[in-house]
mmCIF file of C-alpha atoms in Angstrom:
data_model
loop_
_atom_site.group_PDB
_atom_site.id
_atom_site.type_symbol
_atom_site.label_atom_id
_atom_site.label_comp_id
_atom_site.label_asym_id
_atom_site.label_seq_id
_atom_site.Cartn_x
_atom_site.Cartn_y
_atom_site.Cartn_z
ATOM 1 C CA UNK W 1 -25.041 -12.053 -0.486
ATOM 2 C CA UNK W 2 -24.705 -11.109 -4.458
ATOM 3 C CA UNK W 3 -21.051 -11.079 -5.879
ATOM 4 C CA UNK W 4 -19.777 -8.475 -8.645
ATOM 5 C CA UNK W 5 -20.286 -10.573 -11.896
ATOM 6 C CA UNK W 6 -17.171 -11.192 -13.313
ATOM 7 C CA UNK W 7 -17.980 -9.372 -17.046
ATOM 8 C CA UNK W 8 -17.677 -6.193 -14.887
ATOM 9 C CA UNK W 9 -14.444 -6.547 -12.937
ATOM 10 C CA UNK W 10 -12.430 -4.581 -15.774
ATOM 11 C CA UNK W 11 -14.658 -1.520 -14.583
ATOM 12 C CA UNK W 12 -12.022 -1.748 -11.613
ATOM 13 C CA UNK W 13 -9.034 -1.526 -13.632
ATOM 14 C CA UNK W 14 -9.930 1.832 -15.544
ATOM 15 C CA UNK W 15 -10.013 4.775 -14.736
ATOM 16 C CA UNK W 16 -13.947 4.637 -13.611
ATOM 17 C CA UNK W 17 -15.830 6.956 -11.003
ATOM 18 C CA UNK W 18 -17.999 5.672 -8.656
ATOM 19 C CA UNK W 19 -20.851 7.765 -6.622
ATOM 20 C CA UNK W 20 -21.248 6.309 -3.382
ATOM 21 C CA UNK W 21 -24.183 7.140 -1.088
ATOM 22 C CA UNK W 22 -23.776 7.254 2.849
ATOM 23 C CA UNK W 23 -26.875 8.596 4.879
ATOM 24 C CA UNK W 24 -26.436 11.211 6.963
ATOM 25 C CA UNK W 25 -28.164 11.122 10.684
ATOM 26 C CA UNK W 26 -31.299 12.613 10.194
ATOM 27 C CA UNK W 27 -31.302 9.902 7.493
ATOM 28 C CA UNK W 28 -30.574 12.020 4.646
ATOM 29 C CA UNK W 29 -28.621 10.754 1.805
ATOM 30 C CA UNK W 30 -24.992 11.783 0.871
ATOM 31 C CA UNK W 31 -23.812 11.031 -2.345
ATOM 32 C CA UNK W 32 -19.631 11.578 -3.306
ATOM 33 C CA UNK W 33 -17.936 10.922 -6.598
ATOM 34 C CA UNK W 34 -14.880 8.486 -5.557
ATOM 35 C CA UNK W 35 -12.447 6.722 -7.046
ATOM 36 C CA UNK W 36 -13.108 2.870 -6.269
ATOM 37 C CA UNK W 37 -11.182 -0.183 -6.029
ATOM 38 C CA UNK W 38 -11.988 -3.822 -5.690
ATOM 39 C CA UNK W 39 -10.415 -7.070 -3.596
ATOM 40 C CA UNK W 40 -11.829 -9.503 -6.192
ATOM 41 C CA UNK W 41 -10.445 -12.315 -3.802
ATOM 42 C CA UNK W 42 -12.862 -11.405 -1.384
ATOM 43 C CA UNK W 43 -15.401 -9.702 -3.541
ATOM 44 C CA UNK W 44 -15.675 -5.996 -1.911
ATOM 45 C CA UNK W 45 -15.789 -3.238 -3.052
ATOM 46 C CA UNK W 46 -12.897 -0.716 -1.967
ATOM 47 C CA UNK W 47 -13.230 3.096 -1.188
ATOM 48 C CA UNK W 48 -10.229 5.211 0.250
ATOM 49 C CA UNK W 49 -10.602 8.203 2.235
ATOM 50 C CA UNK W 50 -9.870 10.037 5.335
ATOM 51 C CA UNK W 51 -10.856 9.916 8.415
ATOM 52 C CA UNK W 52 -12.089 13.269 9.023
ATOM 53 C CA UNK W 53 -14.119 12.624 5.696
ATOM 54 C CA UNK W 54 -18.332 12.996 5.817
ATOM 55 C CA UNK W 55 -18.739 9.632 4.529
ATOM 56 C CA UNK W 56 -16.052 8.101 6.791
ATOM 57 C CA UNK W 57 -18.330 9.864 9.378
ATOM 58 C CA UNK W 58 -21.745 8.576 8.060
ATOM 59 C CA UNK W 59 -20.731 4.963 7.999
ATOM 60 C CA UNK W 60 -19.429 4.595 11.722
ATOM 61 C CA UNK W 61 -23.097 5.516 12.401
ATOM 62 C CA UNK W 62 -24.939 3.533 9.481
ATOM 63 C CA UNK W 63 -22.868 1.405 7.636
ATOM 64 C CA UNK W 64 -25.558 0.968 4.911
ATOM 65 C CA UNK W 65 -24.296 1.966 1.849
ATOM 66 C CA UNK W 66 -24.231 1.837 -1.982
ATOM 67 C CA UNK W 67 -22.322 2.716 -5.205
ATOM 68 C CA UNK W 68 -22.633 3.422 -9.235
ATOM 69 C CA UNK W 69 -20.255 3.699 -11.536
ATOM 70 C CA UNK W 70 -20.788 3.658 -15.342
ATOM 71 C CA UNK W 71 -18.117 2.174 -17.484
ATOM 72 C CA UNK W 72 -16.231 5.685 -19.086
ATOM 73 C CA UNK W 73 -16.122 3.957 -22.470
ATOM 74 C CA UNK W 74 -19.877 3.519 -22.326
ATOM 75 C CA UNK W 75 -22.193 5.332 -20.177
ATOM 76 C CA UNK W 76 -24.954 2.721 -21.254
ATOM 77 C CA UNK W 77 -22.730 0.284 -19.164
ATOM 78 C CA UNK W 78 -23.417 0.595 -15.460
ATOM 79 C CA UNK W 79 -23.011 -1.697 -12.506
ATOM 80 C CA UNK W 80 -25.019 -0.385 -8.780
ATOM 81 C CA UNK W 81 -23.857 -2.656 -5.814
ATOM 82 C CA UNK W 82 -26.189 -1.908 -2.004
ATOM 83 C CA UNK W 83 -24.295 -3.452 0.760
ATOM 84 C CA UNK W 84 -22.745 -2.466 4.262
ATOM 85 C CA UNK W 85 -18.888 -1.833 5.074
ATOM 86 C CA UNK W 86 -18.208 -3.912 7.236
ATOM 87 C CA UNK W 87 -14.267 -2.598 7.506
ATOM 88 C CA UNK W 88 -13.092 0.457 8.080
ATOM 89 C CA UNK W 89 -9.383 0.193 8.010
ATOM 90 C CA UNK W 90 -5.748 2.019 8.376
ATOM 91 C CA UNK W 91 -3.903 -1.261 6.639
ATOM 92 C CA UNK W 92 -2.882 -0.490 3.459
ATOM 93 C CA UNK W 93 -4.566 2.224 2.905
ATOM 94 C CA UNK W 94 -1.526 4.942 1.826
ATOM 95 C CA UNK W 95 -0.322 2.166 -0.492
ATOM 96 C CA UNK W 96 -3.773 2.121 -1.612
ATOM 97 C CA UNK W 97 -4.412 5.684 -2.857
ATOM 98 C CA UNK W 98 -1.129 5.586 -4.250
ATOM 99 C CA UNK W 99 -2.397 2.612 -6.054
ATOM 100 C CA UNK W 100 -5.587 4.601 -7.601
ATOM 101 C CA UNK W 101 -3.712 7.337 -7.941
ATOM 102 C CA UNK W 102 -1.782 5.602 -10.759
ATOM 103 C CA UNK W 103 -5.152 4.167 -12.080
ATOM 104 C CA UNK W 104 -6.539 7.859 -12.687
ATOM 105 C CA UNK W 105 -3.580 10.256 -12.987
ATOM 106 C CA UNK W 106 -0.635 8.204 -13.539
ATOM 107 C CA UNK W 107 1.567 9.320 -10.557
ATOM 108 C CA UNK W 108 1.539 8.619 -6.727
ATOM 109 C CA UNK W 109 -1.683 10.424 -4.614
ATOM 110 C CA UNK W 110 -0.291 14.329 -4.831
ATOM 111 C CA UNK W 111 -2.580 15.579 -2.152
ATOM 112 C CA UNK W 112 -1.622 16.548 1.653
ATOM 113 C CA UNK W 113 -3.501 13.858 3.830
ATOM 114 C CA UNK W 114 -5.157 15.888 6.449
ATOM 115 C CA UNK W 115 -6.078 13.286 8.813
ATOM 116 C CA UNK W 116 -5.694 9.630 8.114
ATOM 117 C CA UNK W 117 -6.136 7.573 5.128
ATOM 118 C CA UNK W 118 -8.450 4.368 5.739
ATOM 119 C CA UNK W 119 -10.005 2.316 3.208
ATOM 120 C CA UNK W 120 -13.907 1.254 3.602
ATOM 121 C CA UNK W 121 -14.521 -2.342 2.439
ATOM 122 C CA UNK W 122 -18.233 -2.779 1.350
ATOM 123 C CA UNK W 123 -19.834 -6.246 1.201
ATOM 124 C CA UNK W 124 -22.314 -6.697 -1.999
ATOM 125 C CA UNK W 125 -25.839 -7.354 -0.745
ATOM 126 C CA UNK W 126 -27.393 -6.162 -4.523
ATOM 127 C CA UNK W 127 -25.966 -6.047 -7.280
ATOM 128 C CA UNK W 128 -27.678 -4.368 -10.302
ATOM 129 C CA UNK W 129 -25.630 -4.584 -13.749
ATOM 130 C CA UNK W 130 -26.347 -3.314 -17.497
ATOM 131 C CA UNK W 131 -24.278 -4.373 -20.619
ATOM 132 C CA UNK W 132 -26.500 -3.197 -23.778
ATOM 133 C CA UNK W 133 -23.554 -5.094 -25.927
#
């Protein structure tokens, strides 16, 4: 198992985007811009959604999975994790997006929630990481 080095973590306290990649069941891939979060006590990777979501969908049938993001104060910065969620979970969650929500726009998560807000917690397998500085 590969861990998120720690010269990155502060990608998870700005306000970066992350494209994760799900594959769909005739093994396609599906790629969404999220906003991401990360337990560093348990080193995973966080990504909040709903239910009803495609990727939510995609990962109860493959839970293979992986993510970019590049650091928005330099693009030349990057950091690719492969790994599996091995959670899907209600706990937290609301509290969660609220959380992000701060991160990014500076107020609670506006948006109706249409079905149920659960956050996927992705185990590092790979880790790939770039720091030209």
């Amino acid at each position: 198992m590969a861990e998120i080095p720690p010269a990155f973590h502060d990608l998870f306290e700005k306000a970066t985007f992350a494209h994760v990649t799900t594959m769909f069941p005739n093994g396609l891939p599906h790629t969404s811009p999220v906003w991401i979060g990360y337990d560093e006590a348990d080193d995973r990777l966080l990504v909040n959604t709903e239910r009803h979501r495609q990727k939510c969908k995609n990962v109860e049938r493959n839970p293979a999975v992986s993510a970019s993001m590049l650091d928005p104060e330099n693009p030349y910065r990057y950091l690719s994790v492969s790994g599996e969620v091995e959670e899907t979970t209600t706990e937290g969650a609301r509290e969660h997006i609220d959380e992000l929500s701060q991160r990014y726009f500076g107020e609670p998560y506006p948006q109706e929630i249409v079905s149920e807000r659960v956050i996927l917690r992705i185990r590092p397998e790979r880790v790939f990481s770039a720091d030209p500085n």
